[in-house]
PDB file of C-alpha atoms in Angstrom:
ATOM      1  CA  ALA A 162      43.765  38.555 -25.444  1.00 76.00           C
ATOM      2  CA  GLN A 163      40.848  36.269 -24.423  1.00 81.00           C
ATOM      3  CA  SER A 164      37.896  37.895 -22.398  1.00 88.00           C
ATOM      4  CA  VAL A 165      34.581  36.958 -21.288  1.00 93.00           C
ATOM      5  CA  THR A 166      31.601  39.130 -20.834  1.00 95.00           C
ATOM      6  CA  GLN A 167      28.399  37.851 -18.944  1.00 95.00           C
ATOM      7  CA  LEU A 168      25.714  40.271 -19.345  1.00 92.00           C
ATOM      8  CA  GLY A 169      23.561  40.570 -16.212  1.00 91.00           C
ATOM      9  CA  SER A 170      24.849  39.936 -12.823  1.00 92.00           C
ATOM     10  CA  HIS A 171      21.555  38.658 -11.476  1.00 95.00           C
ATOM     11  CA  VAL A 172      18.832  36.976 -13.235  1.00 97.00           C
ATOM     12  CA  SER A 173      15.781  36.198 -11.565  1.00 97.00           C
ATOM     13  CA  VAL A 174      13.105  33.563 -12.909  1.00 97.00           C
ATOM     14  CA  SER A 175       9.931  31.763 -11.641  1.00 97.00           C
ATOM     15  CA  GLU A 176      10.136  27.960 -11.334  1.00 97.00           C
ATOM     16  CA  GLY A 177       9.384  26.009 -14.461  1.00 97.00           C
ATOM     17  CA  ALA A 178      10.403  29.050 -16.399  1.00 98.00           C
ATOM     18  CA  LEU A 179      12.992  29.238 -19.186  1.00 98.00           C
ATOM     19  CA  VAL A 180      16.598  30.040 -18.030  1.00 98.00           C
ATOM     20  CA  LEU A 181      18.770  32.250 -20.133  1.00 98.00           C
ATOM     21  CA  LEU A 182      22.249  33.297 -19.111  1.00 98.00           C
ATOM     22  CA  ARG A 183      24.227  35.314 -21.527  1.00 98.00           C
ATOM     23  CA  CYS A 184      27.999  35.168 -22.313  1.00 97.00           C
ATOM     24  CA  ASN A 185      29.804  36.829 -24.950  1.00 96.00           C
ATOM     25  CA  TYR A 186      33.750  35.936 -25.383  1.00 94.00           C
ATOM     26  CA  SER A 187      36.458  37.531 -27.261  1.00 91.00           C
ATOM     27  CA  SER A 188      39.553  35.195 -28.528  1.00 83.00           C
ATOM     28  CA  SER A 189      42.222  35.386 -31.214  1.00 77.00           C
ATOM     29  CA  VAL A 190      42.055  32.000 -31.617  1.00 78.00           C
ATOM     30  CA  PRO A 191      39.161  29.171 -31.804  1.00 80.00           C
ATOM     31  CA  PRO A 192      38.007  29.105 -28.629  1.00 85.00           C
ATOM     32  CA  TYR A 193      37.343  26.391 -25.868  1.00 89.00           C
ATOM     33  CA  LEU A 194      34.157  27.772 -23.681  1.00 92.00           C
ATOM     34  CA  PHE A 195      32.984  26.396 -20.798  1.00 93.00           C
ATOM     35  CA  TRP A 196      29.923  27.017 -18.105  1.00 96.00           C
ATOM     36  CA  TYR A 197      30.616  26.264 -14.521  1.00 95.00           C
ATOM     37  CA  VAL A 198      28.299  26.448 -11.815  1.00 95.00           C
ATOM     38  CA  GLN A 199      29.256  27.448  -8.033  1.00 91.00           C
ATOM     39  CA  TYR A 200      26.856  26.706  -5.040  1.00 88.00           C
ATOM     40  CA  PRO A 201      27.617  28.905  -1.872  1.00 81.00           C
ATOM     41  CA  ASN A 202      31.049  28.123  -0.297  1.00 73.00           C
ATOM     42  CA  GLN A 203      31.775  25.616  -2.768  1.00 79.00           C
ATOM     43  CA  GLY A 204      34.291  25.085  -5.893  1.00 81.00           C
ATOM     44  CA  LEU A 205      33.231  24.904  -9.181  1.00 87.00           C
ATOM     45  CA  GLN A 206      31.392  22.087 -11.013  1.00 90.00           C
ATOM     46  CA  LEU A 207      31.642  21.796 -14.972  1.00 90.00           C
ATOM     47  CA  LEU A 208      28.145  21.970 -16.605  1.00 94.00           C
ATOM     48  CA  LEU A 209      29.126  21.765 -19.922  1.00 94.00           C
ATOM     49  CA  LYS A 210      31.959  22.689 -22.554  1.00 91.00           C
ATOM     50  CA  TYR A 211      32.307  23.290 -26.264  1.00 92.00           C
ATOM     51  CA  THR A 212      35.874  22.471 -27.700  1.00 87.00           C
ATOM     52  CA  THR A 213      35.059  21.435 -31.599  1.00 85.00           C
ATOM     53  CA  GLY A 214      32.394  19.818 -33.402  1.00 87.00           C
ATOM     54  CA  ALA A 215      28.632  20.119 -32.828  1.00 90.00           C
ATOM     55  CA  THR A 216      27.674  23.625 -31.529  1.00 91.00           C
ATOM     56  CA  LEU A 217      24.691  22.814 -29.402  1.00 96.00           C
ATOM     57  CA  VAL A 218      26.221  21.284 -26.430  1.00 96.00           C
ATOM     58  CA  LYS A 219      24.103  19.532 -23.814  1.00 96.00           C
ATOM     59  CA  GLY A 220      25.480  19.329 -19.959  1.00 94.00           C
ATOM     60  CA  ILE A 221      24.412  18.074 -16.876  1.00 93.00           C
ATOM     61  CA  ASN A 222      20.989  19.091 -15.076  1.00 93.00           C
ATOM     62  CA  GLY A 223      19.109  19.780 -18.200  1.00 96.00           C
ATOM     63  CA  PHE A 224      21.445  22.703 -19.197  1.00 97.00           C
ATOM     64  CA  GLU A 225      22.528  23.292 -22.867  1.00 97.00           C
ATOM     65  CA  ALA A 226      24.575  26.248 -24.743  1.00 97.00           C
ATOM     66  CA  GLU A 227      24.797  27.106 -28.151  1.00 96.00           C
ATOM     67  CA  PHE A 228      28.195  28.291 -29.779  1.00 95.00           C
ATOM     68  CA  LYS A 229      27.580  30.863 -32.160  1.00 94.00           C
ATOM     69  CA  LYS A 230      30.869  32.137 -33.891  1.00 91.00           C
ATOM     70  CA  SER A 231      29.272  34.751 -35.937  1.00 92.00           C
ATOM     71  CA  GLU A 232      27.931  36.507 -32.444  1.00 94.00           C
ATOM     72  CA  THR A 233      30.718  35.403 -30.493  1.00 94.00           C
ATOM     73  CA  SER A 234      28.397  34.010 -27.833  1.00 96.00           C
ATOM     74  CA  PHE A 235      28.043  31.242 -25.748  1.00 97.00           C
ATOM     75  CA  HIS A 236      24.792  31.459 -23.916  1.00 98.00           C
ATOM     76  CA  LEU A 237      23.474  28.937 -21.321  1.00 98.00           C
ATOM     77  CA  THR A 238      19.791  27.796 -21.516  1.00 98.00           C
ATOM     78  CA  LYS A 239      17.643  25.445 -19.551  1.00 98.00           C
ATOM     79  CA  PRO A 240      13.854  24.992 -20.710  1.00 97.00           C
ATOM     80  CA  SER A 241      12.197  24.611 -16.791  1.00 97.00           C
ATOM     81  CA  ALA A 242      14.185  26.073 -13.886  1.00 97.00           C
ATOM     82  CA  HIS A 243      14.179  24.128 -10.919  1.00 96.00           C
ATOM     83  CA  MET A 244      14.717  25.520  -7.319  1.00 96.00           C
ATOM     84  CA  SER A 245      17.818  23.590  -7.174  1.00 94.00           C
ATOM     85  CA  ASP A 246      19.430  25.647 -10.033  1.00 96.00           C
ATOM     86  CA  ALA A 247      19.907  28.689  -7.886  1.00 96.00           C
ATOM     87  CA  ALA A 248      23.348  29.204  -7.773  1.00 96.00           C
ATOM     88  CA  GLU A 249      26.183  31.516  -9.439  1.00 94.00           C
ATOM     89  CA  TYR A 250      27.102  30.403 -13.049  1.00 96.00           C
ATOM     90  CA  PHE A 251      30.553  31.098 -14.534  1.00 95.00           C
ATOM     91  CA  CYS A 252      31.229  31.297 -18.462  1.00 96.00           C
ATOM     92  CA  ALA A 253      34.928  30.970 -19.024  1.00 93.00           C
ATOM     93  CA  VAL A 254      37.310  30.977 -22.293  1.00 90.00           C
ATOM     94  CA  SER A 255      40.541  28.844 -22.333  1.00 85.00           C
ATOM     95  CA  VAL A 256      43.746  30.829 -23.460  1.00 69.00           C
ATOM     96  CA  GLY A 257      45.664  29.150 -26.091  1.00 60.00           C
ATOM     97  CA  GLY A 258      43.001  26.967 -27.432  1.00 51.00           C
ATOM     98  CA  GLY A 259      43.514  23.968 -24.526  1.00 51.00           C
ATOM     99  CA  SER A 260      42.770  24.430 -21.129  1.00 50.00           C
ATOM    100  CA  GLU A 261      46.028  25.530 -19.870  1.00 68.00           C
ATOM    101  CA  LYS A 262      44.465  28.724 -18.492  1.00 81.00           C
ATOM    102  CA  LEU A 263      40.776  29.403 -18.059  1.00 87.00           C
ATOM    103  CA  VAL A 264      39.629  33.150 -18.154  1.00 88.00           C
ATOM    104  CA  PHE A 265      36.455  33.592 -16.458  1.00 91.00           C
ATOM    105  CA  GLY A 266      33.466  35.927 -16.728  1.00 93.00           C
ATOM    106  CA  LYS A 267      32.102  37.783 -13.585  1.00 91.00           C
ATOM    107  CA  GLY A 268      29.352  35.615 -12.906  1.00 93.00           C
ATOM    108  CA  THR A 269      25.829  35.548 -12.791  1.00 96.00           C
ATOM    109  CA  LYS A 270      23.613  34.804  -9.730  1.00 95.00           C
ATOM    110  CA  LEU A 271      20.249  32.786 -10.699  1.00 97.00           C
ATOM    111  CA  THR A 272      17.470  33.083  -8.561  1.00 97.00           C
ATOM    112  CA  VAL A 273      14.641  30.906  -8.890  1.00 97.00           C
ATOM    113  CA  ASN A 274      11.237  32.037  -7.246  1.00 96.00           C
ATOM    114  CA  PRO A 275       8.626  29.733  -6.446  1.00 94.00           C
TER     115      PRO A 275
ATOM    116  CA  GLY B  60      35.715  10.175 -10.538  1.00 66.00           C
ATOM    117  CA  ALA B  61      38.082  13.157 -10.849  1.00 79.00           C
ATOM    118  CA  VAL B  62      37.673  14.325  -7.499  1.00 86.00           C
ATOM    119  CA  VAL B  63      39.719  17.104  -6.212  1.00 92.00           C
ATOM    120  CA  SER B  64      40.127  17.818  -2.506  1.00 94.00           C
ATOM    121  CA  GLN B  65      41.165  21.028  -0.308  1.00 95.00           C
ATOM    122  CA  HIS B  66      42.411  21.279   3.237  1.00 96.00           C
ATOM    123  CA  PRO B  67      41.512  23.177   5.027  1.00 96.00           C
ATOM    124  CA  SER B  68      38.034  24.269   4.060  1.00 94.00           C
ATOM    125  CA  TRP B  69      38.254  27.261   6.047  1.00 95.00           C
ATOM    126  CA  VAL B  70      41.168  28.822   8.306  1.00 96.00           C
ATOM    127  CA  ILE B  71      41.226  32.141  10.608  1.00 96.00           C
ATOM    128  CA  CYS B  72      44.760  33.351  11.448  1.00 95.00           C
ATOM    129  CA  LYS B  73      46.481  36.259  12.959  1.00 96.00           C
ATOM    130  CA  SER B  74      48.049  38.873  10.796  1.00 96.00           C
ATOM    131  CA  GLY B  75      51.622  38.121  10.292  1.00 96.00           C
ATOM    132  CA  THR B  76      51.487  34.388  10.328  1.00 96.00           C
ATOM    133  CA  SER B  77      51.826  31.807   7.205  1.00 97.00           C
ATOM    134  CA  VAL B  78      49.007  29.422   6.178  1.00 97.00           C
ATOM    135  CA  LYS B  79      49.265  26.563   3.989  1.00 97.00           C
ATOM    136  CA  ILE B  80      46.461  24.998   1.729  1.00 97.00           C
ATOM    137  CA  GLU B  81      46.643  21.608   0.413  1.00 97.00           C
ATOM    138  CA  CYS B  82      44.986  20.652  -2.896  1.00 96.00           C
ATOM    139  CA  ARG B  83      44.794  16.824  -3.568  1.00 95.00           C
ATOM    140  CA  SER B  84      43.689  15.085  -6.548  1.00 93.00           C
ATOM    141  CA  LEU B  85      42.004  11.968  -4.939  1.00 92.00           C
ATOM    142  CA  ASP B  86      41.598   9.499  -8.154  1.00 88.00           C
ATOM    143  CA  PHE B  87      43.691  10.731 -10.678  1.00 88.00           C
ATOM    144  CA  GLN B  88      47.025  12.248 -11.260  1.00 89.00           C
ATOM    145  CA  ALA B  89      47.363  15.806 -12.375  1.00 88.00           C
ATOM    146  CA  THR B  90      50.120  16.983 -14.195  1.00 83.00           C
ATOM    147  CA  THR B  91      49.150  20.638 -13.731  1.00 89.00           C
ATOM    148  CA  MET B  92      47.454  22.467 -10.959  1.00 92.00           C
ATOM    149  CA  PHE B  93      46.118  25.783 -11.136  1.00 93.00           C
ATOM    150  CA  TRP B  94      45.393  28.133  -7.908  1.00 96.00           C
ATOM    151  CA  TYR B  95      42.598  30.765  -7.977  1.00 94.00           C
ATOM    152  CA  ARG B  96      41.605  33.576  -5.688  1.00 95.00           C
ATOM    153  CA  GLN B  97      37.826  34.664  -5.513  1.00 89.00           C
ATOM    154  CA  PHE B  98      36.969  37.713  -3.835  1.00 84.00           C
ATOM    155  CA  PRO B  99      33.457  38.288  -2.382  1.00 79.00           C
ATOM    156  CA  LYS B 100      31.031  38.471  -5.346  1.00 75.00           C
ATOM    157  CA  GLN B 101      33.656  38.210  -7.765  1.00 81.00           C
ATOM    158  CA  SER B 102      34.906  36.064 -10.345  1.00 84.00           C
ATOM    159  CA  LEU B 103      38.139  33.599 -10.321  1.00 88.00           C
ATOM    160  CA  MET B 104      41.324  35.302 -10.967  1.00 91.00           C
ATOM    161  CA  LEU B 105      44.151  32.807 -11.785  1.00 92.00           C
ATOM    162  CA  MET B 106      47.137  33.308  -9.614  1.00 94.00           C
ATOM    163  CA  ALA B 107      49.484  30.444 -10.726  1.00 93.00           C
ATOM    164  CA  THR B 108      50.003  27.331 -12.721  1.00 91.00           C
ATOM    165  CA  SER B 109      52.091  24.686 -11.189  1.00 90.00           C
ATOM    166  CA  ASN B 110      53.424  21.740 -12.951  1.00 85.00           C
ATOM    167  CA  GLU B 111      54.647  18.561 -10.838  1.00 81.00           C
ATOM    168  CA  GLY B 112      58.480  18.927 -10.620  1.00 80.00           C
ATOM    169  CA  SER B 113      58.955  22.455 -11.436  1.00 82.00           C
ATOM    170  CA  LYS B 114      58.624  25.628 -10.570  1.00 86.00           C
ATOM    171  CA  ALA B 115      55.175  27.678 -10.612  1.00 91.00           C
ATOM    172  CA  THR B 116      54.250  30.162 -13.158  1.00 91.00           C
ATOM    173  CA  TYR B 117      52.576  33.557 -11.350  1.00 94.00           C
ATOM    174  CA  GLU B 118      50.354  35.488 -13.135  1.00 92.00           C
ATOM    175  CA  GLN B 119      51.273  39.129 -13.647  1.00 91.00           C
ATOM    176  CA  GLY B 120      50.650  40.838 -10.198  1.00 93.00           C
ATOM    177  CA  VAL B 121      50.988  38.074  -8.005  1.00 94.00           C
ATOM    178  CA  GLU B 122      53.917  38.064  -5.509  1.00 93.00           C
ATOM    179  CA  LYS B 123      55.772  34.791  -6.037  1.00 92.00           C
ATOM    180  CA  ASP B 124      57.406  35.230  -2.533  1.00 94.00           C
ATOM    181  CA  LYS B 125      53.975  35.834  -0.568  1.00 95.00           C
ATOM    182  CA  PHE B 126      52.119  33.133  -2.280  1.00 96.00           C
ATOM    183  CA  LEU B 127      54.532  29.901  -2.232  1.00 95.00           C
ATOM    184  CA  ILE B 128      53.449  27.052  -4.328  1.00 94.00           C
ATOM    185  CA  ASN B 129      54.939  23.594  -4.261  1.00 90.00           C
ATOM    186  CA  HIS B 130      53.684  20.717  -6.641  1.00 88.00           C
ATOM    187  CA  ALA B 131      55.514  17.937  -4.956  1.00 83.00           C
ATOM    188  CA  SER B 132      53.886  15.197  -6.281  1.00 89.00           C
ATOM    189  CA  LEU B 133      51.090  14.322  -9.068  1.00 90.00           C
ATOM    190  CA  THR B 134      48.196  14.689  -6.573  1.00 93.00           C
ATOM    191  CA  LEU B 135      49.433  17.301  -4.382  1.00 94.00           C
ATOM    192  CA  SER B 136      50.076  21.070  -4.755  1.00 94.00           C
ATOM    193  CA  THR B 137      50.237  23.388  -1.939  1.00 95.00           C
ATOM    194  CA  LEU B 138      49.860  26.847  -1.464  1.00 97.00           C
ATOM    195  CA  THR B 139      51.398  28.959   1.443  1.00 97.00           C
ATOM    196  CA  VAL B 140      50.275  32.304   2.022  1.00 97.00           C
ATOM    197  CA  THR B 141      53.346  33.954   3.951  1.00 96.00           C
ATOM    198  CA  SER B 142      53.081  36.846   6.367  1.00 96.00           C
ATOM    199  CA  ALA B 143      49.378  36.842   5.873  1.00 96.00           C
ATOM    200  CA  HIS B 144      47.507  40.264   6.215  1.00 95.00           C
ATOM    201  CA  PRO B 145      43.795  40.918   6.237  1.00 95.00           C
ATOM    202  CA  GLU B 146      43.966  42.138   2.385  1.00 94.00           C
ATOM    203  CA  ASP B 147      44.799  38.368   1.779  1.00 95.00           C
ATOM    204  CA  SER B 148      41.477  37.047   3.290  1.00 95.00           C
ATOM    205  CA  SER B 149      39.789  35.438   0.299  1.00 94.00           C
ATOM    206  CA  PHE B 150      38.416  32.325  -1.102  1.00 93.00           C
ATOM    207  CA  TYR B 151      41.181  29.961  -2.853  1.00 95.00           C
ATOM    208  CA  ILE B 152      40.311  27.416  -4.998  1.00 94.00           C
ATOM    209  CA  CYS B 153      42.582  25.026  -6.812  1.00 95.00           C
ATOM    210  CA  SER B 154      41.730  22.920  -9.861  1.00 94.00           C
ATOM    211  CA  ALA B 155      43.698  20.199 -11.378  1.00 92.00           C
ATOM    212  CA  ARG B 156      44.069  18.886 -15.058  1.00 87.00           C
ATOM    213  CA  PRO B 157      44.252  14.776 -15.507  1.00 84.00           C
ATOM    214  CA  ARG B 158      47.244  13.675 -16.684  1.00 78.00           C
ATOM    215  CA  VAL B 159      45.721  10.889 -18.804  1.00 69.00           C
ATOM    216  CA  ARG B 160      42.566  12.394 -19.724  1.00 58.00           C
ATOM    217  CA  ARG B 161      41.593  14.755 -22.711  1.00 57.00           C
ATOM    218  CA  THR B 162      43.337  18.080 -21.717  1.00 58.00           C
ATOM    219  CA  ASP B 163      40.196  20.508 -21.885  1.00 64.00           C
ATOM    220  CA  THR B 164      38.893  19.703 -18.657  1.00 77.00           C
ATOM    221  CA  GLN B 165      39.839  21.004 -15.073  1.00 84.00           C
ATOM    222  CA  TYR B 166      38.434  19.934 -11.930  1.00 89.00           C
ATOM    223  CA  PHE B 167      37.845  22.271  -9.238  1.00 92.00           C
ATOM    224  CA  GLY B 168      38.192  21.629  -5.682  1.00 93.00           C
ATOM    225  CA  PRO B 169      35.613  23.023  -3.000  1.00 91.00           C
ATOM    226  CA  GLY B 170      37.744  25.896  -1.891  1.00 92.00           C
ATOM    227  CA  THR B 171      39.592  27.444   1.091  1.00 95.00           C
ATOM    228  CA  ARG B 172      38.097  30.414   2.806  1.00 93.00           C
ATOM    229  CA  LEU B 173      40.773  32.195   4.428  1.00 96.00           C
ATOM    230  CA  THR B 174      39.929  34.998   7.224  1.00 96.00           C
ATOM    231  CA  VAL B 175      43.140  37.195   8.247  1.00 96.00           C
ATOM    232  CA  LEU B 176      42.562  39.208  11.481  1.00 95.00           C
TER     233      LEU B 176
END
C-alpha cells in the first residue's frame, strides 16, 4: 500500500534562507508524486508533480523537488524563503500510478521569520 | 483555468439536521470528483470518489448512508451530511479531475467548514 511520511510537522526558517521540506514515500508501483500548499482556511494548490522523466521537477513560486528512487524521497526545496511562503505543505503519492486516489502525508507547517 | 468552487464556504447547523455541500468545476468538465475530510491540524483523508452518472465509491470506514454523494453532471457533485452530529464537524474539501486533460492532476476546491452544534 502507498504511504507518505513527512518528517517534521513544523519547520521554521528565516526570510531569505533555504527551505527544505522532507517527504518519503512507499509505493509498490512507480509512483506519481505531488506537493500541495494550503493557506489557512483554503483548499490545496498544486506546487509541482513528478510523473515520469526528469527527476528534478520545478514548480510554481520558485519551488522544486527531486525524485530519488533509491532513497524513496521527494523533498521540496526553495533557495530563498519569502514571507508569503508561510503555509501548510502536503506531500502526496498516487495510488495505482495514475491519479485516481491520492494518499497525503500529515503535512508540514512552514513558518518564515522576518 | 481549472477552477473548482465549493458552496457554502462555511456552515453551522444544529445536531440532527442535514447539510448539503456543492462542488463545481467552473471551466472544465470533470469525469471524477473526490471528497476529502480534514480534521484540524491533520492531513486530508479521502472519503469517496464519485464518477458522473454512477454511484460513488466510498473508502473503508466511511458511512455511505451518512455521507450521500451525488455526481449529477460533469460539473457538479454534492455531498450531503445526513443527521449531522458534532463529531461530523470538519473541513470538507472536494477535488476534480478534468475530462480532457492529462489524468495526473486533481484540482481542489477551497473547502467547506462544517460546524455542528
